[in-house]
PDB file of C-alpha atoms in Angstrom:
ATOM      1  CA  MET I  59      82.589  72.243 106.816  1.00 43.00           C
ATOM      2  CA  LEU I  60      85.754  74.048 107.826  1.00 47.00           C
ATOM      3  CA  ASN I  61      84.219  76.367 110.424  1.00 51.00           C
ATOM      4  CA  ARG I  62      82.426  73.489 112.180  1.00 57.00           C
ATOM      5  CA  HIS I  63      85.461  71.199 112.226  1.00 57.00           C
ATOM      6  CA  ALA I  64      87.800  73.934 113.419  1.00 60.00           C
ATOM      7  CA  ARG I  65      85.530  75.439 116.067  1.00 65.00           C
ATOM      8  CA  GLY I  66      86.662  73.147 118.888  1.00 70.00           C
ATOM      9  CA  PHE I  67      90.342  73.702 118.149  1.00 72.00           C
ATOM     10  CA  PHE I  68      90.108  77.496 118.010  1.00 72.00           C
ATOM     11  CA  THR I  69      87.872  77.641 121.057  1.00 78.00           C
ATOM     12  CA  ALA I  70      90.514  75.810 123.083  1.00 79.00           C
ATOM     13  CA  LEU I  71      93.262  77.996 121.588  1.00 81.00           C
ATOM     14  CA  PHE I  72      91.630  81.353 122.297  1.00 84.00           C
ATOM     15  CA  THR I  73      89.834  80.637 125.568  1.00 87.00           C
ATOM     16  CA  PRO I  74      92.743  81.813 127.802  1.00 90.00           C
ATOM     17  CA  LEU I  75      92.976  85.082 125.846  1.00 89.00           C
ATOM     18  CA  ALA I  76      89.202  85.556 125.996  1.00 88.00           C
ATOM     19  CA  ARG I  77      89.215  85.010 129.753  1.00 90.00           C
ATOM     20  CA  TRP I  78      92.046  87.531 130.215  1.00 92.00           C
ATOM     21  CA  LEU I  79      90.350  90.188 128.060  1.00 90.00           C
ATOM     22  CA  LEU I  80      87.138  89.877 130.055  1.00 89.00           C
ATOM     23  CA  LYS I  81      89.138  90.108 133.268  1.00 90.00           C
ATOM     24  CA  ILE I  82      90.637  93.464 132.266  1.00 93.00           C
ATOM     25  CA  GLY I  83      87.253  94.810 131.186  1.00 90.00           C
ATOM     26  CA  VAL I  84      87.333  94.423 127.400  1.00 90.00           C
ATOM     27  CA  SER I  85      83.892  93.690 125.933  1.00 89.00           C
ATOM     28  CA  PRO I  86      83.064  91.286 123.081  1.00 89.00           C
ATOM     29  CA  ASP I  87      81.743  94.255 121.076  1.00 90.00           C
ATOM     30  CA  ALA I  88      85.091  96.023 121.377  1.00 92.00           C
ATOM     31  CA  VAL I  89      86.883  92.938 120.057  1.00 92.00           C
ATOM     32  CA  THR I  90      84.423  92.732 117.153  1.00 92.00           C
ATOM     33  CA  ILE I  91      84.991  96.360 116.196  1.00 94.00           C
ATOM     34  CA  LEU I  92      88.781  96.221 116.579  1.00 94.00           C
ATOM     35  CA  GLY I  93      89.009  93.019 114.562  1.00 93.00           C
ATOM     36  CA  THR I  94      86.971  94.440 111.717  1.00 95.00           C
ATOM     37  CA  ALA I  95      89.020  97.634 111.703  1.00 96.00           C
ATOM     38  CA  GLY I  96      92.219  95.608 111.516  1.00 95.00           C
ATOM     39  CA  VAL I  97      91.013  93.429 108.645  1.00 95.00           C
ATOM     40  CA  ALA I  98      89.717  96.435 106.721  1.00 96.00           C
ATOM     41  CA  ALA I  99      92.930  98.387 107.259  1.00 96.00           C
ATOM     42  CA  GLY I 100      95.095  95.486 106.144  1.00 95.00           C
ATOM     43  CA  ALA I 101      93.018  94.848 103.050  1.00 96.00           C
ATOM     44  CA  LEU I 102      92.581  98.466 101.996  1.00 97.00           C
ATOM     45  CA  ILE I 103      96.117  99.667 102.775  1.00 97.00           C
ATOM     46  CA  PHE I 104      98.479  96.757 102.107  1.00 97.00           C
ATOM     47  CA  TYR I 105      96.701  95.105  99.174  1.00 97.00           C
ATOM     48  CA  PRO I 106      96.299  98.234  96.997  1.00 97.00           C
ATOM     49  CA  LEU I 107     100.037  98.828  97.478  1.00 96.00           C
ATOM     50  CA  GLY I 108     100.801  95.350  96.142  1.00 96.00           C
ATOM     51  CA  GLN I 109     101.877  94.006  99.541  1.00 97.00           C
ATOM     52  CA  LEU I 110      99.839  90.828  99.197  1.00 97.00           C
ATOM     53  CA  PHE I 111     101.892  88.674 101.563  1.00 97.00           C
ATOM     54  CA  TRP I 112     102.324  91.208 104.363  1.00 96.00           C
ATOM     55  CA  GLY I 113      98.747  92.339 103.947  1.00 96.00           C
ATOM     56  CA  THR I 114      97.623  88.756 104.485  1.00 96.00           C
ATOM     57  CA  VAL I 115      99.830  88.427 107.564  1.00 95.00           C
ATOM     58  CA  PHE I 116      98.372  91.650 108.993  1.00 95.00           C
ATOM     59  CA  ILE I 117      94.788  90.577 108.231  1.00 95.00           C
ATOM     60  CA  THR I 118      95.336  87.142 109.749  1.00 91.00           C
ATOM     61  CA  ALA I 119      96.365  88.764 113.025  1.00 88.00           C
ATOM     62  CA  PHE I 120      92.852  90.256 113.261  1.00 91.00           C
ATOM     63  CA  ILE I 121      90.669  87.744 111.454  1.00 86.00           C
ATOM     64  CA  PHE I 122      90.274  85.489 114.491  1.00 82.00           C
ATOM     65  CA  SER I 123      88.507  88.247 116.418  1.00 85.00           C
ATOM     66  CA  ASP I 124      85.348  86.691 114.988  1.00 80.00           C
ATOM     67  CA  VAL I 125      86.082  83.569 117.026  1.00 83.00           C
ATOM     68  CA  LEU I 126      87.342  85.437 120.068  1.00 88.00           C
ATOM     69  CA  ASP I 127      84.302  87.671 120.533  1.00 87.00           C
ATOM     70  CA  GLY I 128      82.006  84.651 120.387  1.00 84.00           C
ATOM     71  CA  ILE I 129      83.990  82.852 123.081  1.00 87.00           C
ATOM     72  CA  MET I 130      83.872  85.955 125.266  1.00 88.00           C
ATOM     73  CA  ALA I 131      80.098  86.296 124.842  1.00 85.00           C
ATOM     74  CA  ARG I 132      79.583  82.654 125.807  1.00 85.00           C
ATOM     75  CA  MET I 133      81.782  83.103 128.868  1.00 86.00           C
ATOM     76  CA  GLN I 134      79.572  85.995 129.939  1.00 83.00           C
ATOM     77  CA  ASP I 135      76.531  83.842 129.194  1.00 77.00           C
ATOM     78  CA  VAL I 136      75.133  86.701 127.153  1.00 71.00           C
ATOM     79  CA  LYS I 137      72.940  86.067 124.127  1.00 71.00           C
ATOM     80  CA  SER I 138      72.515  89.582 122.801  1.00 77.00           C
ATOM     81  CA  ARG I 139      70.570  90.319 119.649  1.00 84.00           C
ATOM     82  CA  TRP I 140      72.586  93.542 119.415  1.00 87.00           C
ATOM     83  CA  GLY I 141      75.859  91.620 119.557  1.00 84.00           C
ATOM     84  CA  ASN I 142      74.632  89.213 116.893  1.00 85.00           C
ATOM     85  CA  PHE I 143      73.583  92.107 114.663  1.00 89.00           C
ATOM     86  CA  LEU I 144      76.881  93.951 115.134  1.00 90.00           C
ATOM     87  CA  ASP I 145      78.946  90.838 114.453  1.00 88.00           C
ATOM     88  CA  SER I 146      77.022  89.948 111.310  1.00 88.00           C
ATOM     89  CA  THR I 147      77.101  93.489 109.952  1.00 91.00           C
ATOM     90  CA  LEU I 148      80.828  93.956 110.529  1.00 93.00           C
ATOM     91  CA  ASP I 149      81.527  90.558 108.962  1.00 90.00           C
ATOM     92  CA  ARG I 150      80.130  92.011 105.737  1.00 92.00           C
ATOM     93  CA  VAL I 151      82.397  95.058 106.103  1.00 94.00           C
ATOM     94  CA  ALA I 152      85.468  92.843 106.545  1.00 94.00           C
ATOM     95  CA  ASP I 153      84.556  90.612 103.603  1.00 93.00           C
ATOM     96  CA  GLY I 154      83.909  93.606 101.379  1.00 94.00           C
ATOM     97  CA  ALA I 155      87.218  95.236 102.287  1.00 96.00           C
ATOM     98  CA  LEU I 156      89.123  92.021 101.601  1.00 96.00           C
ATOM     99  CA  PHE I 157      87.824  91.502  98.069  1.00 96.00           C
ATOM    100  CA  ALA I 158      87.861  95.243  97.329  1.00 97.00           C
ATOM    101  CA  GLY I 159      91.536  95.462  98.277  1.00 97.00           C
ATOM    102  CA  VAL I 160      92.443  92.583  95.955  1.00 97.00           C
ATOM    103  CA  SER I 161      90.390  94.148  93.170  1.00 97.00           C
ATOM    104  CA  VAL I 162      91.974  97.585  93.534  1.00 97.00           C
ATOM    105  CA  TRP I 163      95.494  96.200  93.264  1.00 97.00           C
ATOM    106  CA  PHE I 164      94.815  94.104  90.188  1.00 97.00           C
ATOM    107  CA  PHE I 165      92.948  96.935  88.473  1.00 97.00           C
ATOM    108  CA  THR I 166      96.013  99.153  89.023  1.00 96.00           C
ATOM    109  CA  GLY I 167      99.584  98.025  89.697  1.00 94.00           C
ATOM    110  CA  GLY I 168      98.796  94.314  89.481  1.00 95.00           C
ATOM    111  CA  ASN I 169      97.574  94.850  85.926  1.00 95.00           C
ATOM    112  CA  ASN I 170      95.295  91.816  85.781  1.00 97.00           C
ATOM    113  CA  THR I 171      91.734  92.779  84.932  1.00 97.00           C
ATOM    114  CA  ALA I 172      90.472  89.189  85.066  1.00 98.00           C
ATOM    115  CA  ILE I 173      91.522  88.810  88.716  1.00 97.00           C
ATOM    116  CA  ALA I 174      90.130  92.250  89.592  1.00 97.00           C
ATOM    117  CA  VAL I 175      86.745  91.490  88.041  1.00 97.00           C
ATOM    118  CA  SER I 176      86.640  88.040  89.662  1.00 97.00           C
ATOM    119  CA  ALA I 177      87.304  89.610  93.070  1.00 97.00           C
ATOM    120  CA  LEU I 178      84.443  92.045  92.504  1.00 96.00           C
ATOM    121  CA  LEU I 179      82.150  89.160  91.570  1.00 96.00           C
ATOM    122  CA  CYS I 180      83.122  87.398  94.794  1.00 95.00           C
ATOM    123  CA  LEU I 181      82.369  90.560  96.745  1.00 94.00           C
ATOM    124  CA  VAL I 182      78.919  91.055  95.205  1.00 95.00           C
ATOM    125  CA  LEU I 183      77.865  87.403  95.277  1.00 94.00           C
ATOM    126  CA  GLY I 184      79.127  87.005  98.843  1.00 91.00           C
ATOM    127  CA  MET I 185      76.892  89.869  99.917  1.00 92.00           C
ATOM    128  CA  VAL I 186      73.920  88.323  98.117  1.00 94.00           C
ATOM    129  CA  VAL I 187      74.575  84.989  99.862  1.00 92.00           C
ATOM    130  CA  SER I 188      74.379  86.724 103.240  1.00 91.00           C
ATOM    131  CA  TYR I 189      71.391  88.868 102.293  1.00 93.00           C
ATOM    132  CA  ALA I 190      69.399  85.884 101.023  1.00 94.00           C
ATOM    133  CA  ARG I 191      69.715  84.144 104.371  1.00 92.00           C
ATOM    134  CA  ALA I 192      68.992  87.279 106.410  1.00 92.00           C
ATOM    135  CA  LYS I 193      65.916  88.176 104.352  1.00 94.00           C
ATOM    136  CA  ALA I 194      64.612  84.610 104.459  1.00 94.00           C
ATOM    137  CA  GLU I 195      64.939  84.470 108.229  1.00 92.00           C
ATOM    138  CA  SER I 196      63.238  87.851 108.625  1.00 91.00           C
ATOM    139  CA  LEU I 197      60.243  86.369 106.780  1.00 93.00           C
ATOM    140  CA  GLY I 198      60.146  83.245 108.904  1.00 93.00           C
ATOM    141  CA  PHE I 199      61.940  80.898 106.505  1.00 94.00           C
ATOM    142  CA  THR I 200      65.308  79.172 106.846  1.00 93.00           C
ATOM    143  CA  ALA I 201      68.076  79.478 104.273  1.00 90.00           C
ATOM    144  CA  ASN I 202      71.197  78.041 105.878  1.00 88.00           C
ATOM    145  CA  VAL I 203      71.957  75.792 102.904  1.00 88.00           C
ATOM    146  CA  GLY I 204      74.774  76.191 100.415  1.00 85.00           C
ATOM    147  CA  ILE I 205      78.302  75.162  99.544  1.00 85.00           C
ATOM    148  CA  ALA I 206      80.031  78.532 100.012  1.00 75.00           C
ATOM    149  CA  GLU I 207      80.316  79.200 103.725  1.00 74.00           C
ATOM    150  CA  ARG I 208      82.131  82.302 104.942  1.00 79.00           C
ATOM    151  CA  ALA I 209      85.031  80.461 106.564  1.00 77.00           C
ATOM    152  CA  GLU I 210      85.913  78.628 103.370  1.00 76.00           C
ATOM    153  CA  ARG I 211      85.748  81.815 101.315  1.00 82.00           C
ATOM    154  CA  LEU I 212      88.012  83.724 103.694  1.00 87.00           C
ATOM    155  CA  VAL I 213      90.613  81.004 104.139  1.00 86.00           C
ATOM    156  CA  SER I 214      90.803  80.327 100.407  1.00 90.00           C
ATOM    157  CA  VAL I 215      91.276  83.922  99.334  1.00 93.00           C
ATOM    158  CA  LEU I 216      93.690  84.778 102.163  1.00 94.00           C
ATOM    159  CA  VAL I 217      95.964  81.776 101.654  1.00 95.00           C
ATOM    160  CA  VAL I 218      96.149  82.086  97.881  1.00 96.00           C
ATOM    161  CA  THR I 219      96.503  85.888  97.931  1.00 97.00           C
ATOM    162  CA  GLY I 220      99.339  85.656 100.445  1.00 96.00           C
ATOM    163  CA  LEU I 221     101.110  82.996  98.392  1.00 97.00           C
ATOM    164  CA  THR I 222     100.655  85.106  95.259  1.00 97.00           C
ATOM    165  CA  GLY I 223     102.619  87.791  97.059  1.00 96.00           C
ATOM    166  CA  LEU I 224     105.413  85.249  97.489  1.00 97.00           C
ATOM    167  CA  GLY I 225     105.515  84.336  93.816  1.00 96.00           C
ATOM    168  CA  LEU I 226     102.646  81.923  93.231  1.00 96.00           C
ATOM    169  CA  PRO I 227     101.427  82.362  89.631  1.00 97.00           C
ATOM    170  CA  PRO I 228      98.488  84.810  89.490  1.00 96.00           C
ATOM    171  CA  ALA I 229      96.585  82.213  87.481  1.00 97.00           C
ATOM    172  CA  VAL I 230      96.120  80.235  90.702  1.00 97.00           C
ATOM    173  CA  LEU I 231      94.508  83.245  92.391  1.00 97.00           C
ATOM    174  CA  LEU I 232      92.302  83.776  89.354  1.00 98.00           C
ATOM    175  CA  ALA I 233      91.168  80.144  89.413  1.00 97.00           C
ATOM    176  CA  THR I 234      90.459  80.378  93.148  1.00 96.00           C
ATOM    177  CA  LEU I 235      88.364  83.525  92.774  1.00 97.00           C
ATOM    178  CA  VAL I 236      86.429  82.092  89.833  1.00 96.00           C
ATOM    179  CA  LEU I 237      85.651  78.955  91.847  1.00 95.00           C
ATOM    180  CA  LEU I 238      84.598  81.050  94.852  1.00 94.00           C
ATOM    181  CA  ALA I 239      82.328  83.182  92.673  1.00 94.00           C
ATOM    182  CA  ALA I 240      80.781  80.060  91.140  1.00 95.00           C
ATOM    183  CA  ALA I 241      80.268  78.489  94.570  1.00 93.00           C
ATOM    184  CA  SER I 242      78.639  81.691  95.838  1.00 92.00           C
ATOM    185  CA  LEU I 243      76.302  81.793  92.835  1.00 94.00           C
ATOM    186  CA  ILE I 244      75.319  78.164  93.417  1.00 95.00           C
ATOM    187  CA  THR I 245      74.675  78.971  97.087  1.00 93.00           C
ATOM    188  CA  VAL I 246      72.390  81.870  96.139  1.00 94.00           C
ATOM    189  CA  VAL I 247      70.408  79.564  93.854  1.00 95.00           C
ATOM    190  CA  GLN I 248      70.239  76.889  96.561  1.00 95.00           C
ATOM    191  CA  ARG I 249      68.869  79.391  99.069  1.00 95.00           C
ATOM    192  CA  VAL I 250      66.314  80.788  96.644  1.00 96.00           C
ATOM    193  CA  VAL I 251      65.114  77.270  95.799  1.00 96.00           C
ATOM    194  CA  SER I 252      64.968  76.334  99.484  1.00 95.00           C
ATOM    195  CA  VAL I 253      62.859  79.358 100.379  1.00 96.00           C
ATOM    196  CA  ARG I 254      60.617  78.818  97.363  1.00 95.00           C
ATOM    197  CA  ARG I 255      59.913  75.246  98.470  1.00 95.00           C
ATOM    198  CA  GLN I 256      59.121  76.413 101.976  1.00 94.00           C
ATOM    199  CA  SER I 257      56.748  79.078 100.666  1.00 93.00           C
ATOM    200  CA  LEU I 258      54.910  76.557  98.494  1.00 92.00           C
ATOM    201  CA  ALA I 259      54.507  74.255 101.497  1.00 89.00           C
ATOM    202  CA  GLU I 260      52.773  76.952 103.520  1.00 81.00           C
ATOM    203  CA  PRO I 261      49.032  76.557 103.943  1.00 77.00           C
ATOM    204  CA  THR I 262      46.990  78.760 101.629  1.00 69.00           C
ATOM    205  CA  PRO I 263      45.111  81.493 103.534  1.00 64.00           C
ATOM    206  CA  ALA I 264      41.388  80.921 103.599  1.00 55.00           C
ATOM    207  CA  ASP I 265      39.332  83.259 101.436  1.00 50.00           C
TER     208      ASP I 265
END
């Protein structure tokens, strides 16, 4: 998938910056928090004002913090459960802000209820995708299956939203959001089925 194929490229690209940030005393957690704040600000300030292109540019400047903080943690050879928790939690904040910002604009000045509702569906289903995996893993199962990975969802909505701000027909954004919502729903079903199969394969406790 996109995030696996691109990981090597972005690691090479951001490694010098990661090394410099560590050198001046910036922590991976600080990068995680700053990146999330930047994405949320871009999505919740620019998008509701109808600035879809410039909002996307602003968000893109911060979105790669998710790659950068991971590189920094690996350089420190630190595998922190706290860092993993913080990163995962703030990813949900960033995703929620992104789809909420799109929805707010199209419920108001964008005047396209279909796009607004589709963005809300993407927001809700995206959260369920993440929750299904987290809950499964907390119970000792695995649920890392599915066709709607986070990287694909983010790239798709950012690219098409930005281009919509430059004049791309809104119908293209609507189609993209509908496809993302459908893919997220399929992923939820895949994860539920996967966990159900694992639960049925467990040995039955003796009476």
